[in-house]
Amino acid sequence: MGNDLDINHGVDFERALERLQHAAGKIFRQYREAKHRNGDEAEVERLRQAYIDAQCEAESLSSRDEAAIRAVLARPI
């Protein structure tokens, strides 16, 4: 039964990481679109920073941090 918990936890970690990477990709596409349409500089900078923050969150997610994994999975998609 211990292996089942480890497998489920691993799957949850992968799902959480995938969600974070998806969110970062979505923000990057918004940033790129705003930059190419010569959007407001403040908007472009906000989106750039949001993308950096999203990437950092994805990179810092630890497979051992169950609370962080649950928090990511609890967010609306």
XYZ file of N, CA and C in Angstrom:
231
model
N 0.827 -1.183 0.000
C 0.000 0.000 0.000
C 0.875 1.252 0.000
N 2.050 1.193 0.575
C 2.948 2.329 0.579
C 3.345 2.743 -0.825
N 3.514 1.759 -1.703
C 3.865 2.064 -3.086
C 2.747 2.809 -3.795
N 1.490 2.469 -3.489
C 0.358 3.171 -4.088
C 0.394 4.646 -3.717
N 0.702 4.930 -2.476
C 0.773 6.325 -2.056
C 1.896 7.051 -2.776
N 3.039 6.408 -2.923
C 4.151 7.018 -3.630
C 3.811 7.270 -5.092
N 3.144 6.331 -5.720
C 2.755 6.478 -7.125
C 1.750 7.611 -7.268
N 0.737 7.631 -6.401
C -0.258 8.700 -6.473
C 0.382 10.053 -6.234
N 1.275 10.103 -5.266
C 1.959 11.360 -4.986
C 2.786 11.794 -6.190
N 3.461 10.859 -6.824
C 4.245 11.180 -8.019
C 3.375 11.687 -9.145
N 2.214 11.078 -9.319
C 1.280 11.520 -10.351
C 0.770 12.921 -10.024
N 0.443 13.171 -8.754
C -0.008 14.503 -8.351
C 1.072 15.544 -8.602
N 2.318 15.213 -8.298
C 3.421 16.137 -8.554
C 3.517 16.447 -10.040
N 3.453 15.430 -10.882
C 3.537 15.638 -12.327
C 2.373 16.484 -12.834
N 1.168 16.232 -12.315
C 0.001 17.030 -12.708
C 0.179 18.486 -12.289
N 0.673 18.710 -11.077
C 0.878 20.071 -10.588
C 1.936 20.777 -11.436
N 3.022 20.099 -11.722
C 4.078 20.679 -12.542
C 3.559 21.005 -13.939
N 2.777 20.115 -14.507
C 2.197 20.350 -15.826
C 1.297 21.583 -15.817
N 0.497 21.730 -14.762
C -0.374 22.904 -14.662
C 0.432 24.193 -14.577
N 1.492 24.171 -13.781
C 2.322 25.365 -13.650
C 2.997 25.709 -14.977
N 3.480 24.708 -15.677
C 4.130 24.948 -16.963
C 3.125 25.434 -18.002
N 1.916 24.900 -17.956
C 0.862 25.347 -18.868
C 0.528 26.817 -18.605
N 0.401 27.172 -17.329
C 0.098 28.557 -16.965
C 1.212 29.494 -17.418
N 2.460 29.080 -17.243
C 3.598 29.899 -17.677
C 3.577 30.071 -19.197
N 3.268 29.016 -19.912
C 3.184 29.093 -21.369
C 2.088 30.031 -21.835
N 0.971 29.998 -21.146
C -0.151 30.880 -21.485
C 0.250 32.343 -21.271
N 0.910 32.615 -20.164
C 1.360 33.980 -19.889
C 2.399 34.409 -20.929
N 3.301 33.496 -21.307
C 4.303 33.829 -22.309
C 3.652 34.197 -23.634
N 2.628 33.441 -24.026
C 1.940 33.756 -25.285
C 1.273 35.135 -25.212
N 0.689 35.466 -24.058
C 0.088 36.795 -23.878
C 1.158 37.885 -23.959
N 2.291 37.627 -23.321
C 3.417 38.570 -23.357
C 3.889 38.791 -24.789
N 4.102 37.698 -25.500
C 4.584 37.792 -26.874
C 3.594 38.553 -27.759
N 2.308 38.268 -27.566
C 1.275 38.955 -28.347
C 1.273 40.455 -28.035
N 1.357 40.806 -26.761
C 1.363 42.220 -26.370
C 2.598 42.922 -26.933
N 3.726 42.247 -26.921
C 4.967 42.830 -27.418
C 4.900 43.042 -28.929
N 4.354 42.084 -29.656
C 4.295 42.168 -31.122
C 3.274 43.184 -31.601
N 2.251 43.422 -30.816
C 1.263 44.421 -31.239
C 1.606 45.798 -30.691
N 2.835 45.923 -30.162
C 3.310 47.189 -29.600
C 2.356 47.702 -28.534
N 2.006 46.792 -27.634
C 1.102 47.136 -26.544
C 1.736 48.105 -25.569
N 0.940 48.521 -24.629
C 1.380 49.434 -23.582
C 2.608 48.855 -22.887
N 3.631 49.684 -22.701
C 4.883 49.212 -22.088
C 4.657 48.628 -20.700
N 3.742 49.230 -19.945
C 3.458 48.733 -18.594
C 2.837 47.330 -18.661
N 1.962 47.113 -19.637
C 1.351 45.794 -19.800
C 2.392 44.753 -20.204
N 3.257 45.109 -21.133
C 4.305 44.198 -21.587
C 5.219 43.830 -20.419
N 5.605 44.827 -19.630
C 6.479 44.567 -18.485
C 5.777 43.720 -17.428
N 4.489 43.985 -17.194
C 3.723 43.189 -16.222
C 3.654 41.732 -16.656
N 3.390 41.507 -17.941
C 3.313 40.146 -18.458
C 4.676 39.459 -18.433
N 5.730 40.208 -18.718
C 7.075 39.634 -18.660
C 7.393 39.180 -17.241
N 7.077 40.030 -16.271
C 7.340 39.675 -14.880
C 6.456 38.516 -14.433
N 5.213 38.492 -14.884
C 4.311 37.392 -14.534
C 4.844 36.073 -15.098
N 5.401 36.116 -16.306
C 5.977 34.912 -16.905
C 7.189 34.446 -16.106
N 8.044 35.371 -15.738
C 9.227 35.016 -14.939
C 8.798 34.399 -13.616
N 7.811 35.005 -12.969
C 7.312 34.479 -11.694
C 6.727 33.079 -11.860
N 5.972 32.873 -12.948
C 5.364 31.564 -13.195
C 6.434 30.501 -13.444
N 7.468 30.863 -14.196
C 8.568 29.935 -14.439
C 9.284 29.584 -13.132
N 9.513 30.582 -12.310
C 10.184 30.342 -11.024
C 9.345 29.424 -10.139
N 8.032 29.633 -10.147
C 7.172 28.777 -9.344
C 7.238 27.335 -9.828
N 7.216 27.145 -11.139
C 7.293 25.791 -11.689
C 8.638 25.144 -11.360
N 9.707 25.913 -11.482
C 11.039 25.363 -11.217
C 11.263 25.065 -9.737
N 10.581 25.797 -8.879
C 10.802 25.619 -7.442
C 9.885 24.569 -6.814
N 8.906 24.072 -7.571
C 8.012 23.059 -7.020
C 8.810 21.798 -6.704
N 8.673 21.344 -5.491
C 9.403 20.160 -5.048
C 8.443 18.982 -4.942
N 8.925 17.830 -5.341
C 8.092 16.630 -5.241
C 7.841 16.247 -3.790
N 8.604 16.824 -2.885
C 8.435 16.527 -1.452
C 7.486 17.476 -0.753
N 7.115 18.574 -1.408
C 6.264 19.595 -0.788
C 4.796 19.312 -1.088
N 4.212 18.456 -0.272
C 2.829 18.033 -0.512
C 1.846 19.193 -0.424
N 2.083 20.131 0.477
C 1.176 21.272 0.619
C 1.176 22.130 -0.644
N 2.348 22.362 -1.218
C 2.438 23.159 -2.441
C 1.766 22.428 -3.615
N 1.947 21.138 -3.679
C 1.328 20.342 -4.733
C -0.193 20.427 -4.617
N -0.699 20.250 -3.405
C -2.161 20.340 -3.200
C -2.663 21.731 -3.546
N -1.906 22.769 -3.190
C -2.327 24.136 -3.479
C -2.420 24.376 -4.990
N -1.457 23.868 -5.741
C -1.481 24.029 -7.200
C -2.671 23.275 -7.782
N -2.897 22.057 -7.321
C -4.000 21.265 -7.868
C -5.360 21.817 -7.474
N -5.422 22.603 -6.401
C -6.687 23.182 -5.945
C -7.067 24.440 -6.747
N -6.100 25.010 -7.453
C -6.379 26.214 -8.248
C -7.292 25.875 -9.416
N -8.146 26.831 -9.775
C -8.949 26.590 -10.988
C -8.054 26.554 -12.213
N -8.443 25.763 -13.157
C -7.635 25.612 -14.398
C -7.878 26.773 -15.317
